[in-house]
Amino acid sequence: MTALTNLLDLDPAQLIAYCGELGEKPFRAKQLQRWIHQFGAGDFESMTDLAKSLREKLATRAHIASPAIISDHTSTDGTRKWLLDVGQGNAVETVFIPEENRGTLCISTQAGCAVNCRFCSTGKQGFNRNLTVGEIIGQLWMAEFELRKTKGIAPGPKGERQITNVVMMGMGEPLLNFEPTVTALRLMLDDNAYGLSRRRVTLSTSGVVPMIDKLSKECPVALAVSLHASNDALRDGLIPLNKKYPLQELLDACKRYLDYAPRDFITFEYCMLDGVNDTDQHARELVALVKDVPCKFNLIPFNPFPESGLKRSHNPRIKAFAQILMDAGLVTTIRKTRGDDIDAACGQLAGEVQDRTRVQERMQKMAEYQKKFGENFGKIVEITQ
Ligand code: SAH
Ligand code: SF4
């Protein structure tokens, strides 16, 4: 028996082609797409405006499957976090952050990450594999309809939308899993699926310069860049990828991106690490560094984890740092730490359930993946169990 096609893997054009193979007209694909992404249908039986013969045909050849939920926790502040099984003892996480006028979903694009940033627990777990389109868009599909179910909101295009914004800030480097990420982005933007505006979808990258250019041509969405340092020497030690794409190249790519971007600024993320990158001098250096890039800063208090050997900057230090940026005319926000009681920060919970006996294997895969991209990521840190 041939494997079932997961319809979550298909972008709008592919779904039309798939329906074509079944002898169906393109408008059937649109109907099917709406059933899946706007009504949250998980089976074909419920798709009442499709002919019974088509529903039966689909049931024997296709399915609609997002990764299985391992756990589902809601924090006292409303933040909800799902841990999803992506096979072979690997898990990824998806986090929903409700705010007054919007609901933001933070999604993952890889199981693990090959970039191996010094302050990131995802990187410390090694790299397992790229997520598929279905696993990426499946996080949005699952979360939107789980949230509606909890609130008793009817599915459908007119049902009250729970997720208004998506950020690719979970596990993984989206630009090192380019094609599936872009296909998932297209579905997020498609009017017959989620219909999100480009301004409300943000991709966060550690700075894969050629892929930033590629994204600007193929699917420009709002861009966040993880800067975290005010000079190359410091950034080399925090983000090994900086040795391949140093700051000036990265900032030039940001400027080029702005010609295509849906917003007229780049968001720079800056993780506040006590005594590492958080002095007044660093702040002043940063102001000079970004002087010709229209941007906003988002200061992220470091989320500590034991193996990092790093500490979060103290709140007064973060405020003083922010003040220097603001005095220089840079719009600056300090990220609120949300969902602390459920460990809703990048990579934390998944790390706990990861099958630790396979760490060695994931480290090997990390090395292979780095090589495949031809990057000189710097020395790979050996992780002991
Ligand atoms: N790989 C992409 C997107 C995922 S990480 C990137 O690096 O941009 C999302 C954001 O979380 C990044 O800005 C990253 O630097 C930050 N981050 C990672 N680990 C963190 C930690 N322990 N504490 C605070 N921020 C962290
Ligand atoms: Fe990967 Fe981003 Fe974590 Fe760096 S911060 S290891 S790029 S997920």
mmCIF file of N, CA and C in Angstrom, residues 11 32 40 53 95 103 113 119 182 190-191 214 269 315 337 346 351 370:
data_model
loop_
_atom_site.group_PDB
_atom_site.id
_atom_site.type_symbol
_atom_site.label_atom_id
_atom_site.label_comp_id
_atom_site.label_asym_id
_atom_site.label_seq_id
_atom_site.Cartn_x
_atom_site.Cartn_y
_atom_site.Cartn_z
ATOM 1 N N ASP A 11 1.080 23.160 -0.710
ATOM 2 C CA ASP A 11 0.725 24.576 -0.827
ATOM 3 C C ASP A 11 -0.437 24.687 -1.822
ATOM 4 N N LEU A 32 -11.373 22.408 -0.582
ATOM 5 C CA LEU A 32 -10.654 21.496 0.309
ATOM 6 C C LEU A 32 -9.736 22.307 1.237
ATOM 7 N N GLY A 40 -10.732 23.754 10.063
ATOM 8 C CA GLY A 40 -9.973 22.840 10.919
ATOM 9 C C GLY A 40 -10.376 21.382 10.748
ATOM 10 N N SER A 53 -18.324 10.623 -3.448
ATOM 11 C CA SER A 53 -17.310 9.805 -4.127
ATOM 12 C C SER A 53 -15.909 10.399 -3.949
ATOM 13 N N VAL A 95 4.185 27.855 20.992
ATOM 14 C CA VAL A 95 3.708 28.640 22.136
ATOM 15 C C VAL A 95 2.740 29.707 21.667
ATOM 16 N N GLY A 103 -3.232 37.766 19.251
ATOM 17 C CA GLY A 103 -2.780 36.481 19.769
ATOM 18 C C GLY A 103 -1.624 36.038 18.898
ATOM 19 N N CYS A 113 18.790 22.528 16.222
ATOM 20 C CA CYS A 113 19.311 23.603 15.373
ATOM 21 C C CYS A 113 20.805 23.426 15.210
ATOM 22 N N PHE A 119 24.009 30.805 23.807
ATOM 23 C CA PHE A 119 23.004 31.100 24.832
ATOM 24 C C PHE A 119 21.688 30.353 24.591
ATOM 25 N N VAL A 182 9.175 28.533 3.515
ATOM 26 C CA VAL A 182 8.501 29.463 2.601
ATOM 27 C C VAL A 182 7.133 28.917 2.170
ATOM 28 N N ASP A 190 -2.205 32.935 2.480
ATOM 29 C CA ASP A 190 -3.225 32.656 1.460
ATOM 30 C C ASP A 190 -4.647 32.928 1.986
ATOM 31 N N ASP A 191 -5.437 33.615 1.150
ATOM 32 C CA ASP A 191 -6.790 33.965 1.581
ATOM 33 C C ASP A 191 -7.696 32.761 1.782
ATOM 34 N N LYS A 214 17.226 35.771 -0.564
ATOM 35 C CA LYS A 214 16.299 34.856 -1.245
ATOM 36 C C LYS A 214 14.872 35.068 -0.720
ATOM 37 N N GLU A 269 16.780 41.645 17.528
ATOM 38 C CA GLU A 269 16.647 41.024 18.848
ATOM 39 C C GLU A 269 18.017 41.044 19.521
ATOM 40 N N ASN A 315 17.482 43.673 35.888
ATOM 41 C CA ASN A 315 16.511 44.588 35.284
ATOM 42 C C ASN A 315 16.986 46.036 35.172
ATOM 43 N N THR A 337 8.868 38.606 30.128
ATOM 44 C CA THR A 337 9.015 37.153 30.219
ATOM 45 C C THR A 337 7.631 36.588 30.507
ATOM 46 N N CYS A 346 12.236 29.493 24.556
ATOM 47 C CA CYS A 346 12.832 28.763 23.446
ATOM 48 C C CYS A 346 13.598 27.503 23.865
ATOM 49 N N GLY A 351 13.862 20.179 25.544
ATOM 50 C CA GLY A 351 15.143 19.649 25.991
ATOM 51 C C GLY A 351 14.985 18.628 27.092
ATOM 52 N N GLN A 370 25.924 21.207 9.072
ATOM 53 C CA GLN A 370 26.768 22.390 8.902
ATOM 54 C C GLN A 370 27.626 22.229 7.653
#
